[in-house]
PDB file of C-alpha atoms in Angstrom:
ATOM      1  CA  MET A 135      91.084  22.113  21.928  1.00 32.00           C
ATOM      2  CA  THR A 136      88.428  24.497  23.194  1.00 38.00           C
ATOM      3  CA  ALA A 137      88.402  25.969  26.696  1.00 40.00           C
ATOM      4  CA  SER A 138      85.357  23.842  27.414  1.00 40.00           C
ATOM      5  CA  ALA A 139      87.167  20.648  26.497  1.00 39.00           C
ATOM      6  CA  ALA A 140      90.278  21.698  28.391  1.00 37.00           C
ATOM      7  CA  LEU A 141      88.572  22.239  31.737  1.00 40.00           C
ATOM      8  CA  ARG A 142      85.756  19.701  31.616  1.00 42.00           C
ATOM      9  CA  VAL A 143      86.189  16.848  34.096  1.00 37.00           C
ATOM     10  CA  PRO A 144      85.911  13.507  32.270  1.00 37.00           C
ATOM     11  CA  GLY A 145      83.119  11.188  33.320  1.00 38.00           C
ATOM     12  CA  THR A 146      80.987  13.807  35.075  1.00 42.00           C
ATOM     13  CA  GLU A 147      78.662  14.828  32.261  1.00 51.00           C
ATOM     14  CA  ALA A 148      75.006  13.913  32.688  1.00 59.00           C
ATOM     15  CA  SER A 149      73.501  11.504  30.200  1.00 63.00           C
ATOM     16  CA  ALA A 150      71.256  12.852  27.461  1.00 66.00           C
ATOM     17  CA  GLU A 151      69.534   9.454  27.546  1.00 74.00           C
ATOM     18  CA  ASP A 152      67.978  10.279  30.934  1.00 79.00           C
ATOM     19  CA  PRO A 153      64.302  11.047  30.097  1.00 80.00           C
ATOM     20  CA  ARG A 154      64.209  13.620  32.913  1.00 82.00           C
ATOM     21  CA  ALA A 155      67.327  15.459  31.747  1.00 90.00           C
ATOM     22  CA  LEU A 156      67.385  18.922  30.231  1.00 95.00           C
ATOM     23  CA  VAL A 157      69.481  18.819  27.060  1.00 96.00           C
ATOM     24  CA  ILE A 158      70.851  22.051  25.574  1.00 97.00           C
ATOM     25  CA  ARG A 159      72.515  21.953  22.168  1.00 96.00           C
ATOM     26  CA  GLY A 160      74.204  24.776  20.318  1.00 97.00           C
ATOM     27  CA  LEU A 161      72.387  27.480  22.283  1.00 98.00           C
ATOM     28  CA  VAL A 162      73.121  30.994  21.042  1.00 97.00           C
ATOM     29  CA  LYS A 163      71.656  34.267  22.237  1.00 97.00           C
ATOM     30  CA  GLU A 164      72.376  37.630  20.642  1.00 96.00           C
ATOM     31  CA  TYR A 165      70.777  40.793  21.965  1.00 94.00           C
ATOM     32  CA  ARG A 166      72.628  42.656  19.219  1.00 93.00           C
ATOM     33  CA  ALA A 167      73.506  41.153  15.856  1.00 90.00           C
ATOM     34  CA  GLY A 168      77.020  39.787  15.820  1.00 89.00           C
ATOM     35  CA  GLN A 169      77.483  40.154  19.587  1.00 92.00           C
ATOM     36  CA  PRO A 170      76.457  36.818  21.136  1.00 95.00           C
ATOM     37  CA  VAL A 171      76.069  36.523  24.905  1.00 96.00           C
ATOM     38  CA  LEU A 172      75.760  32.733  24.676  1.00 97.00           C
ATOM     39  CA  ARG A 173      78.138  31.220  22.134  1.00 96.00           C
ATOM     40  CA  GLY A 174      76.902  27.724  21.331  1.00 95.00           C
ATOM     41  CA  ILE A 175      76.187  26.239  24.765  1.00 96.00           C
ATOM     42  CA  ASP A 176      76.105  22.431  24.930  1.00 96.00           C
ATOM     43  CA  LEU A 177      74.938  21.172  28.313  1.00 96.00           C
ATOM     44  CA  VAL A 178      72.999  18.295  29.850  1.00 95.00           C
ATOM     45  CA  VAL A 179      71.331  19.011  33.199  1.00 93.00           C
ATOM     46  CA  PRO A 180      70.647  15.719  35.011  1.00 90.00           C
ATOM     47  CA  GLY A 181      67.173  14.800  36.183  1.00 90.00           C
ATOM     48  CA  THR A 182      68.199  14.893  39.853  1.00 90.00           C
ATOM     49  CA  GLY A 183      70.249  17.023  42.210  1.00 94.00           C
ATOM     50  CA  LEU A 184      71.248  20.680  42.363  1.00 96.00           C
ATOM     51  CA  THR A 185      73.331  22.119  39.532  1.00 97.00           C
ATOM     52  CA  ALA A 186      75.054  25.433  40.290  1.00 97.00           C
ATOM     53  CA  ILE A 187      76.095  27.733  37.443  1.00 98.00           C
ATOM     54  CA  ILE A 188      78.983  30.012  38.383  1.00 97.00           C
ATOM     55  CA  GLY A 189      80.971  32.629  36.496  1.00 96.00           C
ATOM     56  CA  PRO A 190      81.723  36.349  36.307  1.00 94.00           C
ATOM     57  CA  SER A 191      79.056  38.972  35.713  1.00 91.00           C
ATOM     58  CA  GLY A 192      78.156  39.384  32.058  1.00 90.00           C
ATOM     59  CA  THR A 193      79.130  35.872  31.035  1.00 92.00           C
ATOM     60  CA  GLY A 194      75.565  34.780  30.261  1.00 94.00           C
ATOM     61  CA  LYS A 195      74.454  32.872  33.370  1.00 95.00           C
ATOM     62  CA  SER A 196      71.152  34.709  33.768  1.00 94.00           C
ATOM     63  CA  THR A 197      70.591  34.693  30.021  1.00 96.00           C
ATOM     64  CA  LEU A 198      70.982  30.915  30.018  1.00 97.00           C
ATOM     65  CA  ILE A 199      68.398  30.513  32.795  1.00 96.00           C
ATOM     66  CA  ARG A 200      66.001  32.877  31.029  1.00 95.00           C
ATOM     67  CA  CYS A 201      66.389  31.085  27.713  1.00 96.00           C
ATOM     68  CA  ILE A 202      65.406  27.814  29.378  1.00 97.00           C
ATOM     69  CA  ASN A 203      62.116  29.205  30.714  1.00 94.00           C
ATOM     70  CA  ARG A 204      61.719  31.344  27.595  1.00 94.00           C
ATOM     71  CA  LEU A 205      61.665  34.705  29.327  1.00 93.00           C
ATOM     72  CA  VAL A 206      64.294  35.315  26.651  1.00 94.00           C
ATOM     73  CA  GLN A 207      63.967  34.048  23.079  1.00 95.00           C
ATOM     74  CA  PRO A 208      67.065  32.064  21.990  1.00 97.00           C
ATOM     75  CA  SER A 209      68.704  33.122  18.739  1.00 96.00           C
ATOM     76  CA  ALA A 210      69.632  29.550  17.791  1.00 97.00           C
ATOM     77  CA  GLY A 211      69.921  26.062  19.231  1.00 97.00           C
ATOM     78  CA  GLU A 212      67.775  23.497  21.035  1.00 97.00           C
ATOM     79  CA  ILE A 213      66.472  23.229  24.604  1.00 97.00           C
ATOM     80  CA  LEU A 214      65.085  19.716  24.896  1.00 96.00           C
ATOM     81  CA  PHE A 215      62.991  18.819  27.932  1.00 95.00           C
ATOM     82  CA  ARG A 216      60.499  16.006  28.416  1.00 91.00           C
ATOM     83  CA  GLY A 217      60.124  15.360  24.708  1.00 90.00           C
ATOM     84  CA  GLU A 218      59.794  18.993  23.577  1.00 94.00           C
ATOM     85  CA  ASP A 219      62.139  21.629  22.217  1.00 97.00           C
ATOM     86  CA  LEU A 220      61.370  24.601  24.471  1.00 96.00           C
ATOM     87  CA  ALA A 221      63.192  26.933  22.068  1.00 96.00           C
ATOM     88  CA  LYS A 222      60.580  26.262  19.362  1.00 95.00           C
ATOM     89  CA  LEU A 223      57.400  26.585  21.432  1.00 95.00           C
ATOM     90  CA  SER A 224      54.965  29.481  21.347  1.00 93.00           C
ATOM     91  CA  GLY A 225      51.385  30.221  22.374  1.00 93.00           C
ATOM     92  CA  ARG A 226      49.491  27.562  24.327  1.00 90.00           C
ATOM     93  CA  PRO A 227      52.211  24.854  24.095  1.00 93.00           C
ATOM     94  CA  LEU A 228      54.700  27.313  25.622  1.00 93.00           C
ATOM     95  CA  ARG A 229      52.274  28.190  28.428  1.00 89.00           C
ATOM     96  CA  ARG A 230      51.800  24.485  29.173  1.00 89.00           C
ATOM     97  CA  ALA A 231      55.562  23.929  29.219  1.00 92.00           C
ATOM     98  CA  ARG A 232      56.098  26.836  31.602  1.00 90.00           C
ATOM     99  CA  ARG A 233      53.736  25.247  34.109  1.00 88.00           C
ATOM    100  CA  ARG A 234      56.339  22.504  34.490  1.00 91.00           C
ATOM    101  CA  ILE A 235      59.203  24.957  35.113  1.00 94.00           C
ATOM    102  CA  GLY A 236      59.333  26.533  38.573  1.00 94.00           C
ATOM    103  CA  MET A 237      61.160  29.865  38.706  1.00 94.00           C
ATOM    104  CA  VAL A 238      62.771  31.554  41.709  1.00 94.00           C
ATOM    105  CA  PHE A 239      63.757  35.168  41.025  1.00 91.00           C
ATOM    106  CA  GLN A 240      66.561  37.314  42.429  1.00 87.00           C
ATOM    107  CA  GLU A 241      64.105  40.060  43.416  1.00 86.00           C
ATOM    108  CA  TYR A 242      61.437  37.626  44.690  1.00 87.00           C
ATOM    109  CA  ASN A 243      58.749  38.710  42.157  1.00 88.00           C
ATOM    110  CA  LEU A 244      55.962  38.528  44.745  1.00 92.00           C
ATOM    111  CA  VAL A 245      52.687  40.470  44.666  1.00 91.00           C
ATOM    112  CA  GLU A 246      53.518  42.742  47.589  1.00 91.00           C
ATOM    113  CA  ARG A 247      49.932  43.634  48.609  1.00 91.00           C
ATOM    114  CA  LEU A 248      48.816  40.000  48.748  1.00 93.00           C
ATOM    115  CA  SER A 249      49.227  37.622  51.660  1.00 94.00           C
ATOM    116  CA  VAL A 250      51.813  34.858  51.761  1.00 96.00           C
ATOM    117  CA  MET A 251      49.068  32.277  51.129  1.00 94.00           C
ATOM    118  CA  GLU A 252      47.735  34.201  48.136  1.00 92.00           C
ATOM    119  CA  ASN A 253      51.214  34.442  46.671  1.00 93.00           C
ATOM    120  CA  LEU A 254      51.685  30.694  47.034  1.00 93.00           C
ATOM    121  CA  LEU A 255      48.363  30.001  45.348  1.00 91.00           C
ATOM    122  CA  CYS A 256      49.549  32.079  42.396  1.00 87.00           C
ATOM    123  CA  GLY A 257      51.629  29.014  41.619  1.00 86.00           C
ATOM    124  CA  ARG A 258      48.399  27.211  40.712  1.00 85.00           C
ATOM    125  CA  LEU A 259      47.095  29.829  38.254  1.00 80.00           C
ATOM    126  CA  GLY A 260      48.064  27.691  35.278  1.00 73.00           C
ATOM    127  CA  TYR A 261      45.984  24.786  36.582  1.00 69.00           C
ATOM    128  CA  VAL A 262      42.664  26.272  37.757  1.00 64.00           C
ATOM    129  CA  PRO A 263      39.847  27.889  35.750  1.00 59.00           C
ATOM    130  CA  VAL A 264      40.043  31.667  35.423  1.00 60.00           C
ATOM    131  CA  TRP A 265      36.837  32.184  37.416  1.00 55.00           C
ATOM    132  CA  ARG A 266      38.245  30.270  40.396  1.00 60.00           C
ATOM    133  CA  ALA A 267      41.420  32.337  40.362  1.00 57.00           C
ATOM    134  CA  TRP A 268      39.443  35.584  40.035  1.00 57.00           C
ATOM    135  CA  LEU A 269      37.235  34.697  42.995  1.00 58.00           C
ATOM    136  CA  ARG A 270      40.188  33.160  44.873  1.00 70.00           C
ATOM    137  CA  ARG A 271      38.316  29.889  45.199  1.00 73.00           C
ATOM    138  CA  PHE A 272      41.150  27.416  45.008  1.00 81.00           C
ATOM    139  CA  PRO A 273      40.611  23.699  45.612  1.00 84.00           C
ATOM    140  CA  GLU A 274      41.009  22.593  49.210  1.00 89.00           C
ATOM    141  CA  ALA A 275      43.840  20.278  48.166  1.00 91.00           C
ATOM    142  CA  ASP A 276      45.811  23.279  46.832  1.00 90.00           C
ATOM    143  CA  ILE A 277      45.268  25.223  50.043  1.00 91.00           C
ATOM    144  CA  GLN A 278      46.413  22.303  52.171  1.00 93.00           C
ATOM    145  CA  ARG A 279      49.458  21.843  49.966  1.00 92.00           C
ATOM    146  CA  ALA A 280      50.318  25.507  50.410  1.00 94.00           C
ATOM    147  CA  PHE A 281      50.209  25.122  54.199  1.00 95.00           C
ATOM    148  CA  ASP A 282      52.456  22.038  53.929  1.00 94.00           C
ATOM    149  CA  LEU A 283      54.959  23.968  51.816  1.00 94.00           C
ATOM    150  CA  LEU A 284      55.004  26.847  54.297  1.00 95.00           C
ATOM    151  CA  ASP A 285      56.023  24.312  56.919  1.00 94.00           C
ATOM    152  CA  ALA A 286      58.669  22.912  54.573  1.00 92.00           C
ATOM    153  CA  VAL A 287      60.301  26.329  54.037  1.00 94.00           C
ATOM    154  CA  GLY A 288      60.091  27.364  57.687  1.00 93.00           C
ATOM    155  CA  LEU A 289      57.196  29.829  57.425  1.00 95.00           C
ATOM    156  CA  SER A 290      54.524  28.062  59.420  1.00 93.00           C
ATOM    157  CA  GLY A 291      52.194  30.714  60.805  1.00 92.00           C
ATOM    158  CA  PHE A 292      52.963  33.272  58.076  1.00 96.00           C
ATOM    159  CA  ALA A 293      50.031  32.439  55.781  1.00 95.00           C
ATOM    160  CA  THR A 294      48.089  35.653  56.416  1.00 95.00           C
ATOM    161  CA  ARG A 295      51.119  37.969  56.574  1.00 96.00           C
ATOM    162  CA  ARG A 296      51.375  40.451  53.701  1.00 96.00           C
ATOM    163  CA  ALA A 297      54.352  39.896  51.427  1.00 95.00           C
ATOM    164  CA  ASP A 298      55.576  43.469  51.891  1.00 94.00           C
ATOM    165  CA  ALA A 299      55.891  42.860  55.646  1.00 96.00           C
ATOM    166  CA  LEU A 300      58.486  40.096  55.209  1.00 95.00           C
ATOM    167  CA  SER A 301      62.273  40.206  55.329  1.00 94.00           C
ATOM    168  CA  GLY A 302      64.311  39.413  52.221  1.00 93.00           C
ATOM    169  CA  GLY A 303      65.032  35.864  53.345  1.00 94.00           C
ATOM    170  CA  GLN A 304      61.366  35.265  54.146  1.00 95.00           C
ATOM    171  CA  ARG A 305      60.298  36.607  50.756  1.00 94.00           C
ATOM    172  CA  GLN A 306      62.700  34.263  49.011  1.00 94.00           C
ATOM    173  CA  ARG A 307      61.274  31.333  50.971  1.00 95.00           C
ATOM    174  CA  VAL A 308      57.814  32.325  49.724  1.00 95.00           C
ATOM    175  CA  GLY A 309      59.208  32.475  46.192  1.00 95.00           C
ATOM    176  CA  ILE A 310      60.587  28.952  46.506  1.00 95.00           C
ATOM    177  CA  ALA A 311      57.329  27.619  47.947  1.00 94.00           C
ATOM    178  CA  ARG A 312      55.369  29.289  45.139  1.00 93.00           C
ATOM    179  CA  ALA A 313      57.620  27.634  42.537  1.00 94.00           C
ATOM    180  CA  ILE A 314      57.057  24.213  44.138  1.00 93.00           C
ATOM    181  CA  MET A 315      53.278  24.851  44.177  1.00 91.00           C
ATOM    182  CA  GLN A 316      53.430  24.479  40.397  1.00 91.00           C
ATOM    183  CA  GLU A 317      54.441  20.823  40.868  1.00 91.00           C
ATOM    184  CA  PRO A 318      57.356  21.532  38.527  1.00 93.00           C
ATOM    185  CA  GLU A 319      59.528  19.011  36.761  1.00 94.00           C
ATOM    186  CA  ILE A 320      62.510  21.373  37.079  1.00 96.00           C
ATOM    187  CA  VAL A 321      63.220  24.462  39.207  1.00 96.00           C
ATOM    188  CA  LEU A 322      65.353  27.372  37.977  1.00 97.00           C
ATOM    189  CA  ALA A 323      66.739  29.909  40.461  1.00 96.00           C
ATOM    190  CA  ASP A 324      68.323  33.113  39.138  1.00 95.00           C
ATOM    191  CA  GLU A 325      70.754  34.453  41.755  1.00 94.00           C
ATOM    192  CA  PRO A 326      68.400  33.630  44.655  1.00 94.00           C
ATOM    193  CA  THR A 327      70.916  34.678  47.333  1.00 93.00           C
ATOM    194  CA  SER A 328      72.425  37.851  45.844  1.00 90.00           C
ATOM    195  CA  SER A 329      70.155  40.210  47.819  1.00 86.00           C
ATOM    196  CA  LEU A 330      70.444  38.326  51.097  1.00 92.00           C
ATOM    197  CA  ASP A 331      72.741  38.378  54.118  1.00 93.00           C
ATOM    198  CA  PRO A 332      75.126  35.429  54.617  1.00 93.00           C
ATOM    199  CA  LYS A 333      72.885  33.580  57.103  1.00 95.00           C
ATOM    200  CA  SER A 334      69.787  33.880  54.899  1.00 94.00           C
ATOM    201  CA  SER A 335      71.833  32.851  51.862  1.00 95.00           C
ATOM    202  CA  VAL A 336      72.864  29.606  53.534  1.00 96.00           C
ATOM    203  CA  GLU A 337      69.275  28.924  54.614  1.00 95.00           C
ATOM    204  CA  ILE A 338      67.933  29.467  51.091  1.00 95.00           C
ATOM    205  CA  MET A 339      70.519  27.121  49.581  1.00 96.00           C
ATOM    206  CA  GLU A 340      69.722  24.530  52.249  1.00 96.00           C
ATOM    207  CA  ILE A 341      66.040  24.708  51.299  1.00 94.00           C
ATOM    208  CA  LEU A 342      66.743  24.383  47.567  1.00 94.00           C
ATOM    209  CA  SER A 343      69.126  21.482  48.140  1.00 94.00           C
ATOM    210  CA  ARG A 344      66.650  19.704  50.417  1.00 92.00           C
ATOM    211  CA  LEU A 345      63.757  20.166  47.998  1.00 87.00           C
ATOM    212  CA  ALA A 346      65.868  18.768  45.165  1.00 87.00           C
ATOM    213  CA  ALA A 347      66.716  15.695  47.237  1.00 90.00           C
ATOM    214  CA  GLU A 348      63.344  15.053  48.878  1.00 90.00           C
ATOM    215  CA  ARG A 349      61.089  15.769  45.906  1.00 88.00           C
ATOM    216  CA  GLY A 350      63.315  14.381  43.165  1.00 89.00           C
ATOM    217  CA  VAL A 351      63.138  17.647  41.211  1.00 92.00           C
ATOM    218  CA  PRO A 352      66.290  18.910  39.487  1.00 94.00           C
ATOM    219  CA  VAL A 353      67.252  22.430  40.563  1.00 96.00           C
ATOM    220  CA  VAL A 354      69.460  24.767  38.509  1.00 97.00           C
ATOM    221  CA  VAL A 355      70.875  27.729  40.445  1.00 97.00           C
ATOM    222  CA  ASN A 356      72.726  30.678  38.944  1.00 96.00           C
ATOM    223  CA  ILE A 357      74.943  31.881  41.800  1.00 96.00           C
ATOM    224  CA  HIS A 358      77.929  34.186  42.351  1.00 93.00           C
ATOM    225  CA  ASN A 359      79.022  32.711  45.675  1.00 94.00           C
ATOM    226  CA  VAL A 360      81.460  29.920  44.803  1.00 95.00           C
ATOM    227  CA  ALA A 361      81.693  28.682  48.407  1.00 95.00           C
ATOM    228  CA  LEU A 362      77.910  28.211  48.594  1.00 96.00           C
ATOM    229  CA  ALA A 363      77.930  26.455  45.229  1.00 96.00           C
ATOM    230  CA  GLN A 364      80.611  24.039  46.397  1.00 96.00           C
ATOM    231  CA  ARG A 365      78.812  23.418  49.683  1.00 96.00           C
ATOM    232  CA  PHE A 366      75.348  22.642  48.324  1.00 96.00           C
ATOM    233  CA  ALA A 367      75.558  21.675  44.654  1.00 96.00           C
ATOM    234  CA  THR A 368      75.866  18.131  43.410  1.00 95.00           C
ATOM    235  CA  ARG A 369      77.351  19.492  40.193  1.00 96.00           C
ATOM    236  CA  ILE A 370      78.954  22.764  39.126  1.00 97.00           C
ATOM    237  CA  VAL A 371      78.926  24.332  35.676  1.00 97.00           C
ATOM    238  CA  GLY A 372      81.429  27.156  35.194  1.00 97.00           C
ATOM    239  CA  MET A 373      80.828  29.746  32.468  1.00 97.00           C
ATOM    240  CA  SER A 374      83.150  32.338  30.977  1.00 95.00           C
ATOM    241  CA  GLY A 375      82.715  34.496  27.901  1.00 93.00           C
ATOM    242  CA  GLY A 376      79.468  32.823  26.929  1.00 94.00           C
ATOM    243  CA  HIS A 377      80.975  29.321  26.997  1.00 95.00           C
ATOM    244  CA  VAL A 378      80.842  26.401  29.436  1.00 96.00           C
ATOM    245  CA  VAL A 379      84.431  25.969  30.630  1.00 95.00           C
ATOM    246  CA  TYR A 380      83.924  23.615  33.594  1.00 96.00           C
ATOM    247  CA  ASP A 381      81.398  20.845  34.159  1.00 95.00           C
ATOM    248  CA  GLY A 382      81.989  18.563  37.106  1.00 94.00           C
ATOM    249  CA  PRO A 383      81.600  17.788  40.817  1.00 95.00           C
ATOM    250  CA  PRO A 384      82.219  20.477  43.455  1.00 96.00           C
ATOM    251  CA  ASP A 385      85.133  18.647  45.043  1.00 94.00           C
ATOM    252  CA  ARG A 386      87.059  18.630  41.753  1.00 95.00           C
ATOM    253  CA  LEU A 387      86.785  22.386  41.244  1.00 95.00           C
ATOM    254  CA  SER A 388      90.366  23.626  41.661  1.00 93.00           C
ATOM    255  CA  GLU A 389      91.994  27.056  41.822  1.00 92.00           C
ATOM    256  CA  ARG A 390      93.238  26.464  38.296  1.00 93.00           C
ATOM    257  CA  ASP A 391      89.660  25.872  37.152  1.00 95.00           C
ATOM    258  CA  LEU A 392      88.499  28.995  38.964  1.00 95.00           C
ATOM    259  CA  ARG A 393      91.207  31.080  37.282  1.00 93.00           C
ATOM    260  CA  GLY A 394      89.985  29.695  33.968  1.00 92.00           C
ATOM    261  CA  ILE A 395      86.420  30.734  34.847  1.00 94.00           C
ATOM    262  CA  TYR A 396      87.087  34.133  36.429  1.00 93.00           C
ATOM    263  CA  GLY A 397      90.481  35.057  35.001  1.00 85.00           C
ATOM    264  CA  GLY A 398      93.517  36.522  36.749  1.00 68.00           C
ATOM    265  CA  GLU A 399      95.946  35.111  39.248  1.00 59.00           C
ATOM    266  CA  ASN A 400      94.751  36.787  42.463  1.00 58.00           C
ATOM    267  CA  TRP A 401      90.963  36.626  42.150  1.00 52.00           C
ATOM    268  CA  LEU A 402      90.671  34.723  45.475  1.00 53.00           C
ATOM    269  CA  GLU A 403      92.228  37.614  47.443  1.00 47.00           C
TER     270      GLU A 403
END
C-alpha cells in the first residue's frame, strides 16, 4: 500500500465526472533528469470550494500550482480542465486557457508604478484589443466591474492609489481582485499569506473563501499555515516527498496525518 492510499480518507475524493473539476493524472515534474519533484500526482480538484495544499518546503506544492497554470512545463502526465489537457497546450490555445485561470502570487506580482485600478484592469488584457490596452481605453463595463471588486476586497477608495504605496495585505487584495477580473473558471493562489502578518493572513483567506463560495469558482491555495488551512478550506490535500499523502476534509486531519505529511514526532511543538 502506498503512503497516499494509507492516509487518504475514504469517500472524500472529488468526482472526475464533474465537468468543472480539475483532473490531474500521473503528473511528474523533473527539473533535473532522474530527480523528480512531483512523482506521479493523481488528484481531482472539485469544481467548488477552497482546496488547501499543505506540506513541508520542497515537497512540490508550488511546482504543482505552477504546472497547472503552465508557468512550469510538466515532464509527464495529464492536467485535464474543461475539456482540454493543459499539459499539452502551447501557443494561442495555451494563452486562451490561461485567461480562464486566475493566479494570485506570493509576492503580489503587481506593476508597482501603476495605480490600483490600472493593475486590476491588467486582468482584462487577454480580452481586449491591443490598441485599447495600449491607450488604456477599457470598456466601461470592465471599469465598473473593477470598482465593484475593490469594494468586494475591502479597498473602496483605493482606485487611484499607486501599488507601491500599499501595505502587503492591501497589495494581496489587489492581486486577488485582479485575478477575479479575468472572470476565471479556477483561481490558484501560491502561498498568498506567507509574506503577511497574522491579521492580514486571516483577512486574505477570508476573502478567498468568500469569493469561492459567492462566485462558485474553485480556489486552490498552496499554504504553509495548517491552522489557516483547517479554518478556511473545504478540503485539504497533504503532500510529502512529491506525493499526495492526505486528501480529505479539514476536520478529519489528525496529528497522525500531520506526522505523515511533515515527519517527526514533535513537529507541533
